[in-house]
Coordinates of C-alpha atoms and ligand atoms in Angstrom, one line a residue:
M1 CA 0.0 0.0 0.0
E2 CA 1.1 3.5 -0.7
K3 CA 1.8 6.0 2.0
G4 CA -1.2 7.7 3.5
M5 CA -3.5 4.7 2.8
R6 CA -5.4 2.6 5.2
S7 CA -6.9 -0.8 5.3
Q8 CA -10.5 0.2 6.0
N9 CA -12.2 2.3 3.2
A10 CA -13.5 5.7 3.8
H11 CA -16.3 6.8 1.5
C12 CA -16.5 10.1 -0.3
L13 CA -19.5 11.4 -2.1
V14 CA -18.3 13.8 -4.9
L15 CA -20.7 16.4 -6.2
P16 CA -19.8 18.5 -9.3
F17 CA -21.8 21.4 -10.7
P18 CA -23.6 19.9 -13.7
T19 CA -21.4 21.2 -16.6
Q20 CA -18.6 19.5 -18.5
G21 CA -15.9 21.8 -17.2
H22 CA -16.8 20.9 -13.6
I23 CA -17.5 17.2 -14.0
N24 CA -14.1 16.6 -15.7
P25 CA -11.9 17.8 -12.8
M26 CA -14.0 16.3 -10.0
L27 CA -14.2 13.0 -11.8
Q28 CA -10.5 12.9 -12.2
F29 CA -10.0 13.8 -8.5
S30 CA -12.4 10.9 -7.7
K31 CA -10.1 8.6 -9.6
R32 CA -7.1 9.8 -7.6
L33 CA -8.9 9.2 -4.4
Q34 CA -9.9 5.8 -5.5
H35 CA -6.3 5.1 -6.2
K36 CA -5.6 5.9 -2.6
E37 CA -8.2 3.3 -1.6
I38 CA -11.0 5.8 -0.8
K39 CA -14.4 4.6 -2.0
V40 CA -15.9 7.2 -4.2
T41 CA -19.5 7.8 -5.4
L42 CA -19.9 10.5 -8.0
A43 CA -23.3 12.2 -8.0
I44 CA -24.5 13.7 -11.3
T45 CA -27.9 14.9 -12.3
R46 CA -30.5 12.4 -13.6
F47 CA -30.6 14.3 -16.9
I48 CA -26.8 14.1 -17.4
F49 CA -26.9 10.4 -16.3
K50 CA -29.5 9.6 -18.9
T51 CA -28.0 11.6 -21.8
T52 CA -24.2 11.1 -21.5
K53 CA -21.9 8.3 -22.5
H54 CA -20.0 7.1 -19.5
Q55 CA -17.0 4.9 -19.8
L56 CA -15.8 4.9 -16.2
S57 CA -13.2 2.2 -15.9
G58 CA -12.1 1.4 -12.4
S59 CA -14.7 1.6 -9.7
V60 CA -16.0 5.2 -9.4
T61 CA -19.7 4.5 -8.8
V62 CA -22.2 6.9 -10.3
E63 CA -25.4 7.9 -8.5
T64 CA -27.9 10.6 -9.3
I65 CA -29.4 13.7 -7.7
S66 CA -31.9 15.9 -9.5
D67 CA -31.6 19.5 -10.6
G68 CA -35.4 19.7 -11.0
Y69 CA -35.2 19.3 -14.8
D70 CA -34.8 15.6 -15.4
E71 CA -36.1 15.8 -18.9
G72 CA -34.1 18.6 -20.3
G73 CA -31.4 19.9 -17.8
R74 CA -30.4 23.5 -18.1
A75 CA -32.1 23.8 -21.6
Q76 CA -35.5 23.0 -20.1
A77 CA -35.3 26.0 -17.6
E78 CA -36.9 29.3 -18.6
S79 CA -33.9 31.2 -17.4
R80 CA -30.5 30.7 -15.9
E81 CA -31.8 32.2 -12.6
A82 CA -34.7 29.7 -12.5
Y83 CA -32.3 26.9 -13.2
L84 CA -30.0 27.8 -10.4
D85 CA -32.8 28.3 -7.9
R86 CA -34.3 25.0 -8.6
L87 CA -30.9 23.2 -8.7
H88 CA -30.5 24.5 -5.1
Q89 CA -34.0 23.5 -3.9
V90 CA -34.3 20.1 -5.6
G91 CA -30.6 19.4 -5.5
E92 CA -30.3 19.9 -1.7
Q93 CA -33.3 17.6 -1.1
T94 CA -32.2 14.9 -3.5
L95 CA -28.6 15.0 -2.2
T96 CA -30.1 14.5 1.3
N97 CA -32.1 11.5 0.0
L98 CA -28.9 10.1 -1.6
V99 CA -26.9 10.3 1.6
E100 CA -29.8 8.5 3.4
K101 CA -30.0 5.9 0.7
L102 CA -26.3 5.1 0.9
R103 CA -26.5 4.9 4.6
D104 CA -29.5 2.5 4.4
I105 CA -27.8 0.2 2.0
G106 CA -24.8 -0.1 4.2
Q107 CA -22.5 2.2 2.3
P108 CA -22.5 5.3 4.6
V109 CA -20.7 8.4 3.4
D110 CA -17.9 9.9 5.5
C111 CA -17.3 13.0 3.5
I112 CA -18.9 15.2 0.8
V113 CA -16.5 16.7 -1.7
Y114 CA -18.7 19.4 -3.2
D115 CA -18.2 21.9 -6.0
A116 CA -17.9 25.3 -4.3
F117 CA -20.6 26.5 -6.8
L118 CA -23.0 24.4 -4.7
P119 CA -22.4 25.7 -1.2
W120 CA -25.7 24.2 0.1
A121 CA -24.1 20.8 -0.1
L122 CA -22.0 21.8 2.9
D123 CA -25.2 22.2 4.9
V124 CA -26.2 18.7 4.0
A125 CA -22.8 17.4 5.0
K126 CA -23.0 19.2 8.4
R127 CA -26.6 18.0 9.0
F128 CA -25.4 14.4 8.8
G129 CA -22.2 15.1 10.8
L130 CA -20.0 14.4 7.7
V131 CA -16.7 16.0 6.7
G132 CA -17.3 18.7 4.1
A133 CA -14.7 19.5 1.5
A134 CA -15.2 22.5 -0.8
F135 CA -13.7 21.9 -4.3
L136 CA -12.7 25.1 -6.1
T137 CA -12.7 24.3 -9.8
Q138 CA -11.1 27.6 -11.0
S139 CA -7.5 28.9 -10.6
C140 CA -6.5 30.1 -7.1
A141 CA -5.8 33.6 -8.6
V142 CA -9.5 33.8 -9.7
D143 CA -10.7 32.4 -6.4
N144 CA -8.7 34.9 -4.5
I145 CA -10.2 37.8 -6.6
Y146 CA -13.7 36.6 -5.9
Y147 CA -12.9 36.1 -2.2
H148 CA -11.8 39.8 -2.0
V149 CA -14.9 41.0 -3.8
Y150 CA -17.2 38.8 -1.7
N151 CA -15.7 40.3 1.5
Q152 CA -15.8 43.8 0.0
I153 CA -12.0 44.2 0.4
L154 CA -12.0 44.8 -3.3
K155 CA -14.8 47.3 -3.9
L156 CA -16.9 47.4 -7.0
P157 CA -16.8 48.9 -9.5
V158 CA -13.1 48.4 -9.8
T159 CA -11.0 51.3 -10.9
G160 CA -7.7 51.2 -12.6
P161 CA -5.1 51.7 -13.7
K162 CA -3.9 48.8 -11.5
V163 CA -5.8 46.5 -9.3
L164 CA -3.9 45.0 -6.4
V165 CA -4.9 41.7 -4.9
P166 CA -2.5 39.8 -2.5
G167 CA -0.5 37.0 -4.1
L168 CA -1.3 38.3 -7.6
P169 CA 0.6 40.5 -10.0
P170 CA -0.8 44.0 -10.5
L171 CA -3.8 43.6 -12.9
E172 CA -5.7 45.9 -15.2
P173 CA -9.4 45.9 -14.6
L174 CA -10.0 43.9 -17.8
D175 CA -7.7 41.2 -16.6
L176 CA -10.1 40.5 -13.8
P177 CA -12.9 37.9 -14.3
S178 CA -15.7 39.5 -16.4
F179 CA -18.2 39.0 -13.5
V180 CA -16.0 41.4 -11.6
Y181 CA -15.0 44.1 -14.1
D182 CA -18.5 44.0 -15.6
F183 CA -20.3 43.0 -12.5
E184 CA -23.8 43.7 -13.7
S185 CA -23.5 41.6 -16.8
H186 CA -24.8 38.3 -15.5
P187 CA -26.4 38.7 -12.0
P188 CA -27.2 35.0 -11.4
L189 CA -23.7 33.9 -12.3
Y190 CA -22.2 36.7 -10.3
K191 CA -24.1 35.4 -7.3
L192 CA -23.0 31.8 -8.1
V193 CA -19.3 32.6 -8.1
M194 CA -19.5 34.9 -5.0
N195 CA -21.6 32.4 -3.0
Q196 CA -18.7 30.0 -3.1
F197 CA -17.4 32.0 -0.2
S198 CA -20.7 32.3 1.7
N199 CA -19.9 29.4 4.1
I200 CA -16.5 28.3 3.1
D201 CA -15.2 29.1 6.6
K202 CA -17.2 26.1 7.8
A203 CA -15.7 23.7 5.3
D204 CA -13.2 21.2 6.8
W205 CA -11.1 21.3 3.7
V206 CA -10.7 23.5 0.6
L207 CA -9.4 21.6 -2.4
C208 CA -8.1 23.5 -5.4
N209 CA -7.7 22.3 -8.9
T210 CA -4.3 23.7 -9.5
F211 CA -0.7 22.8 -8.4
Y212 CA 1.4 24.5 -5.9
E213 CA 4.3 25.3 -8.2
L214 CA 2.0 27.1 -10.7
E215 CA 0.4 29.5 -8.2
K216 CA 2.8 29.5 -5.2
E217 CA 2.3 33.1 -4.0
V218 CA -1.5 33.1 -4.1
V219 CA -1.7 29.5 -2.7
D220 CA 0.5 30.5 0.3
W221 CA -1.7 33.5 0.9
M222 CA -5.0 31.6 0.7
A223 CA -3.7 28.8 2.8
K224 CA -3.7 31.2 5.7
L225 CA -7.5 31.4 5.5
W226 CA -8.5 27.8 5.3
R227 CA -7.2 24.2 5.3
L228 CA -6.4 24.6 1.7
R229 CA -4.8 21.9 -0.5
T230 CA -3.8 22.0 -4.2
I231 CA -4.7 18.7 -5.8
G232 CA -4.3 19.2 -9.6
P233 CA -3.9 19.2 -12.4
T234 CA -6.8 16.9 -12.7
I235 CA -6.2 15.4 -16.1
P236 CA -6.1 11.7 -17.0
S237 CA -3.1 10.0 -15.5
I238 CA -1.8 8.7 -18.8
Y239 CA -0.7 12.2 -19.6
L240 CA 1.0 12.8 -16.3
D241 CA 2.3 10.1 -13.9
K242 CA 0.7 7.1 -15.6
R243 CA 0.2 5.5 -12.2
I244 CA -3.6 5.0 -12.5
Q245 CA -4.2 2.1 -14.8
D246 CA -6.6 2.6 -17.7
D247 CA -7.1 6.3 -16.8
K248 CA -6.8 7.4 -20.4
A249 CA -9.7 9.8 -20.8
Y250 CA -12.2 11.7 -18.7
G251 CA -14.8 9.1 -19.4
L252 CA -18.0 11.2 -19.2
T253 CA -18.9 13.4 -22.1
M254 CA -22.0 15.4 -22.5
F255 CA -21.2 15.9 -26.2
K256 CA -20.7 13.3 -28.9
P257 CA -17.1 13.4 -30.1
S258 CA -16.1 12.7 -33.6
N259 CA -13.1 10.6 -32.4
D260 CA -12.0 8.6 -35.4
D261 CA -12.4 11.5 -37.8
C262 CA -10.1 13.9 -35.8
I263 CA -7.4 11.5 -34.9
K264 CA -7.2 10.0 -38.4
W265 CA -7.0 13.5 -39.9
L266 CA -4.3 14.5 -37.4
D267 CA -2.3 11.3 -38.2
E268 CA -1.9 12.5 -41.7
K269 CA -0.5 15.9 -40.8
P270 CA 3.2 16.8 -40.3
D271 CA 4.5 17.1 -36.7
G272 CA 3.6 20.4 -35.1
S273 CA 1.7 21.7 -38.1
V274 CA -1.9 21.9 -36.8
V275 CA -3.8 24.8 -35.1
Y276 CA -6.4 23.4 -32.8
V277 CA -9.3 25.8 -32.0
S278 CA -11.9 25.3 -29.3
F279 CA -13.9 27.6 -27.0
G280 CA -15.0 24.8 -24.6
S281 CA -18.5 23.7 -23.8
L282 CA -20.3 26.9 -23.1
A283 CA -19.0 30.0 -24.7
E284 CA -21.0 31.5 -27.5
L285 CA -19.3 33.7 -30.1
G286 CA -21.0 36.5 -31.9
I287 CA -21.4 36.1 -35.7
E288 CA -18.9 38.8 -36.5
Q289 CA -16.3 37.2 -34.2
M290 CA -16.9 33.8 -35.7
E291 CA -16.3 35.2 -39.2
E292 CA -13.1 37.0 -38.2
L293 CA -11.8 33.8 -36.6
A294 CA -12.7 31.9 -39.8
W295 CA -10.8 34.4 -42.0
G296 CA -7.9 34.4 -39.6
L297 CA -7.6 30.6 -39.8
R298 CA -7.8 30.6 -43.5
G299 CA -5.3 33.4 -43.8
S300 CA -2.8 31.7 -41.6
N301 CA -2.5 29.0 -44.3
K302 CA -2.0 26.4 -41.6
Y303 CA -3.9 23.2 -41.0
F304 CA -6.6 23.7 -38.5
L305 CA -9.0 21.5 -36.4
W306 CA -11.8 23.7 -35.2
V307 CA -14.5 22.5 -32.7
V308 CA -17.7 24.3 -33.4
R309 CA -20.5 22.9 -31.2
A310 CA -23.7 22.0 -33.0
S311 CA -25.5 25.0 -31.3
E312 CA -22.8 27.4 -32.9
E313 CA -22.6 25.9 -36.3
A314 CA -25.1 28.2 -38.0
K315 CA -22.7 31.1 -37.3
L316 CA -20.0 29.7 -39.6
P317 CA -19.6 31.8 -42.8
K318 CA -21.4 30.2 -45.7
D319 CA -19.4 27.6 -47.6
F320 CA -16.4 28.0 -45.3
V321 CA -16.2 24.3 -44.4
E322 CA -16.2 23.3 -48.1
E323 CA -13.9 26.0 -49.2
T324 CA -11.3 25.2 -46.6
S325 CA -11.6 21.4 -46.6
K326 CA -8.1 20.9 -47.9
K327 CA -6.6 22.7 -44.9
G328 CA -9.2 22.4 -42.2
L329 CA -11.5 20.1 -40.3
V330 CA -14.5 21.4 -38.4
V331 CA -16.0 19.0 -35.8
S332 CA -18.7 19.4 -33.2
W333 CA -16.7 17.9 -30.3
C334 CA -13.4 16.1 -30.0
P335 CA -11.4 14.1 -27.5
Q336 CA -9.4 17.2 -26.5
M337 CA -6.6 15.5 -24.6
E338 CA -5.9 13.1 -27.4
V339 CA -5.8 16.1 -29.8
L340 CA -3.6 18.3 -27.6
S341 CA -1.1 15.5 -27.1
H342 CA -1.0 14.5 -30.7
K343 CA 2.4 15.0 -32.4
A344 CA 0.8 17.1 -35.2
M345 CA -0.3 19.7 -32.6
G346 CA 1.2 23.2 -33.3
C347 CA -0.8 25.6 -31.1
F348 CA -4.1 26.0 -29.4
V349 CA -6.5 28.9 -30.1
T350 CA -8.5 28.8 -26.9
H351 CA -11.0 30.6 -24.7
C352 CA -8.7 29.8 -21.8
G353 CA -11.3 27.9 -19.8
W354 CA -9.5 26.7 -16.7
N355 CA -9.5 23.0 -17.7
S356 CA -8.3 23.8 -21.2
T357 CA -5.6 26.0 -19.8
L358 CA -4.3 23.4 -17.4
E359 CA -4.4 20.7 -20.1
A360 CA -2.3 22.9 -22.5
L361 CA 0.1 23.7 -19.7
S362 CA 0.5 20.1 -18.7
L363 CA 1.1 19.0 -22.2
G364 CA 3.1 22.0 -23.2
V365 CA 1.0 23.4 -26.1
P366 CA 1.5 27.1 -27.0
M367 CA -1.8 29.0 -26.6
V368 CA -3.4 31.9 -28.4
A369 CA -5.9 33.2 -25.9
I370 CA -9.2 34.6 -27.0
P371 CA -11.0 34.8 -23.7
Q372 CA -14.8 35.4 -23.8
W373 CA -16.1 35.9 -20.3
T374 CA -16.1 34.6 -16.7
D375 CA -12.6 33.5 -15.4
Q376 CA -11.1 33.2 -18.9
T377 CA -9.8 36.8 -19.0
T378 CA -7.7 36.2 -15.9
N379 CA -6.5 32.9 -17.1
A380 CA -5.4 34.6 -20.4
K381 CA -3.4 37.2 -18.5
Y382 CA -1.6 34.5 -16.6
V383 CA -1.0 32.4 -19.7
T384 CA 0.6 35.4 -21.4
D385 CA 2.4 37.3 -18.6
V386 CA 3.0 34.9 -15.8
W387 CA 3.5 31.5 -17.3
G388 CA 4.8 32.6 -20.6
M389 CA 2.8 30.0 -22.5
G390 CA 1.1 32.1 -25.1
L391 CA -0.3 35.3 -26.3
K392 CA -3.6 37.0 -25.7
A393 CA -5.2 38.3 -28.9
K394 CA -6.0 42.0 -28.9
R395 CA -9.5 43.2 -29.5
D396 CA -10.3 46.2 -31.6
E397 CA -12.5 49.2 -30.4
K398 CA -15.6 47.1 -31.1
G399 CA -14.3 44.3 -28.9
I400 CA -13.7 42.0 -31.8
V401 CA -10.5 40.0 -32.4
R402 CA -9.9 40.6 -36.1
G403 CA -8.7 37.9 -38.5
S404 CA -5.4 39.6 -39.0
E405 CA -4.8 39.5 -35.2
V406 CA -5.6 35.8 -35.1
E407 CA -3.1 35.2 -37.9
H408 CA -0.5 37.3 -36.2
C409 CA -0.8 35.5 -32.9
I410 CA -0.7 32.1 -34.5
R411 CA 2.5 33.1 -36.3
E412 CA 4.0 34.5 -33.1
V413 CA 3.4 31.5 -30.8
T414 CA 4.6 29.0 -33.5
G415 CA 7.4 31.3 -34.8
R416 CA 11.1 31.5 -34.0
E417 CA 11.4 34.1 -31.2
R418 CA 8.3 34.0 -29.1
G419 CA 7.9 30.3 -30.0
K420 CA 11.3 29.4 -28.7
E421 CA 10.6 31.1 -25.4
I422 CA 7.3 29.4 -25.1
K423 CA 8.9 26.0 -25.9
M424 CA 11.3 26.4 -23.0
N425 CA 8.4 27.3 -20.6
A426 CA 6.4 24.5 -22.0
I427 CA 9.0 21.9 -21.0
K428 CA 9.2 23.5 -17.5
W429 CA 5.5 23.4 -16.9
R430 CA 5.0 20.0 -18.3
E431 CA 7.6 18.6 -16.0
M432 CA 6.3 20.4 -13.0
A433 CA 2.7 19.4 -13.7
K434 CA 3.8 15.7 -13.9
E435 CA 5.9 15.9 -10.8
S436 CA 3.2 17.5 -8.8
V437 CA 0.9 14.5 -9.1
D438 CA 3.6 11.8 -9.3
E439 CA 4.6 10.0 -6.1
G440 CA 5.8 12.4 -3.5
G441 CA 4.9 15.5 -5.5
S442 CA 3.0 18.5 -4.0
S443 CA -0.5 17.5 -5.1
D444 CA 0.2 13.8 -4.4
R445 CA 1.2 14.6 -0.8
N446 CA -1.9 16.8 -0.4
I447 CA -4.2 14.0 -1.6
D448 CA -2.4 11.6 0.7
D449 CA -3.0 14.0 3.6
F450 CA -6.7 14.4 2.8
A451 CA -7.1 10.7 2.4
A452 CA -5.3 9.8 5.6
N453 CA -7.4 12.3 7.6
L454 CA -10.6 10.9 6.3
V455 CA -9.5 7.5 7.5
N456 CA -8.7 8.9 11.0
S457 CA -11.7 11.2 11.3
Ligands
LIG1 N1 -13.4 19.4 -24.3 C1 -13.4 18.2 -25.0 N2 -13.6 18.3 -26.4 C2 -13.9 19.5 -27.0 C3 -13.8 20.7 -26.3 C4 -13.6 20.6 -24.9 O1 -13.2 17.2 -24.5 O2 -14.1 19.4 -28.2 C5 -13.1 19.3 -22.8 C6 -11.8 19.9 -22.5 O3 -10.8 18.9 -22.5 C7 -12.0 20.4 -21.1 C8 -13.5 20.7 -21.0 O4 -14.1 20.1 -22.1 O5 -11.7 19.4 -20.1 C9 -13.8 22.2 -21.1 O6 -13.5 22.8 -19.9 P1 -13.0 24.3 -19.8 O7 -12.8 24.6 -18.4 O8 -11.7 24.5 -20.7 O9 -14.1 25.2 -20.5 P2 -15.7 25.3 -20.3 O10 -16.3 24.4 -21.2 O11 -16.0 25.1 -18.8 O12 -15.9 26.8 -20.6

């Protein structure tokens, strides 16, 4: 047995917020816990359970709660606000039922690891006398900004030219998350990110999907507030330490990937020649932005693999797919880790969602950041100015990243000067990411610590 393990299994119930970008990291963390001989039950909504393909090798058990929309999930709700309210009401009740059910069938839960977007789950844990661990799915830098806003240490509206937050480099207002610099833009989402901190002081643990070496200063600062542990990057083990057998993919996708098409297509391309483009599972681009991106990709004259979700497809310029079919492949979803780690990969044009950012850092893929909203703006700042892994594309006065700028950034990150510097950083981050989760690394030790305490609590 590895260090930090015990003979008698503790049981964790892991509860992610029901979107792809939250399920992936919490599922991966579940696999790591399982590897430390903690029994894990992953709770997803009935709608996601019914409509996704799960290929969960190993023994992470899946159970369901309800968000109140079992037939349609988020799409069934009349508004985002209505969805979040009902998720709270019905989610809290059905989570309670699930904890009772597991107790009644002789599999009592010891701890609830809950997505910090669902702070009511901590109330459920406390009602049953269980250990409650908040899981922060975004970067620590972003978490710290929200913490400062929530506690009104950072007052809104923010004013420039520089915003100072402990543990972070000086930021311009537009480097902050969009829910902070434009705090009236999405009130229900503003509430969602802020409420992460409403009861966090009562959590027994605060787990963060990052690794210590990546965000040292801010982690040190936040670790003074709570029993905080960095446990990432939460990407399949095969891409890092390879210690978890069969952990080759996330294993639960809400979209249907065009696997064979993508990989076959990449196999035929020269090493390092492909631009991969994806804006994740949620971002919606304006038509003009979509067109500019299309012209930029065409103008770069490089091979490109572009993920355009089915709901975004109608925004593609007419005939673009046919006209560029010699150079490009447009798919509705792909196995992103396989794509990013492919030898044909040249650079990643990305929204800088936190998972995508961690994935590219861990695999060493240069990024062209075109952040859209939420935490992506802050991630893009770090990618460019702190981690030296890419370039943030500039917007014009209308807020659009023009095709010429897309072309310019692609050339820069894959070119001789900036490209060389990025390559050096890429090797450094790739090694550090791997070391952090490998035996004795910073995240590995933190997971050991968490697991050992569960056993003894
Ligand atoms: N992803 C994928 N295939 C795609 C696009 C994205 O598997 O075609 C995965 C990606 O690897 C990442 C997640 O979806 O783990 C997206 O999370 P992220 O935080 O980057 O963005 P979000 O979707 O939350 O905005």
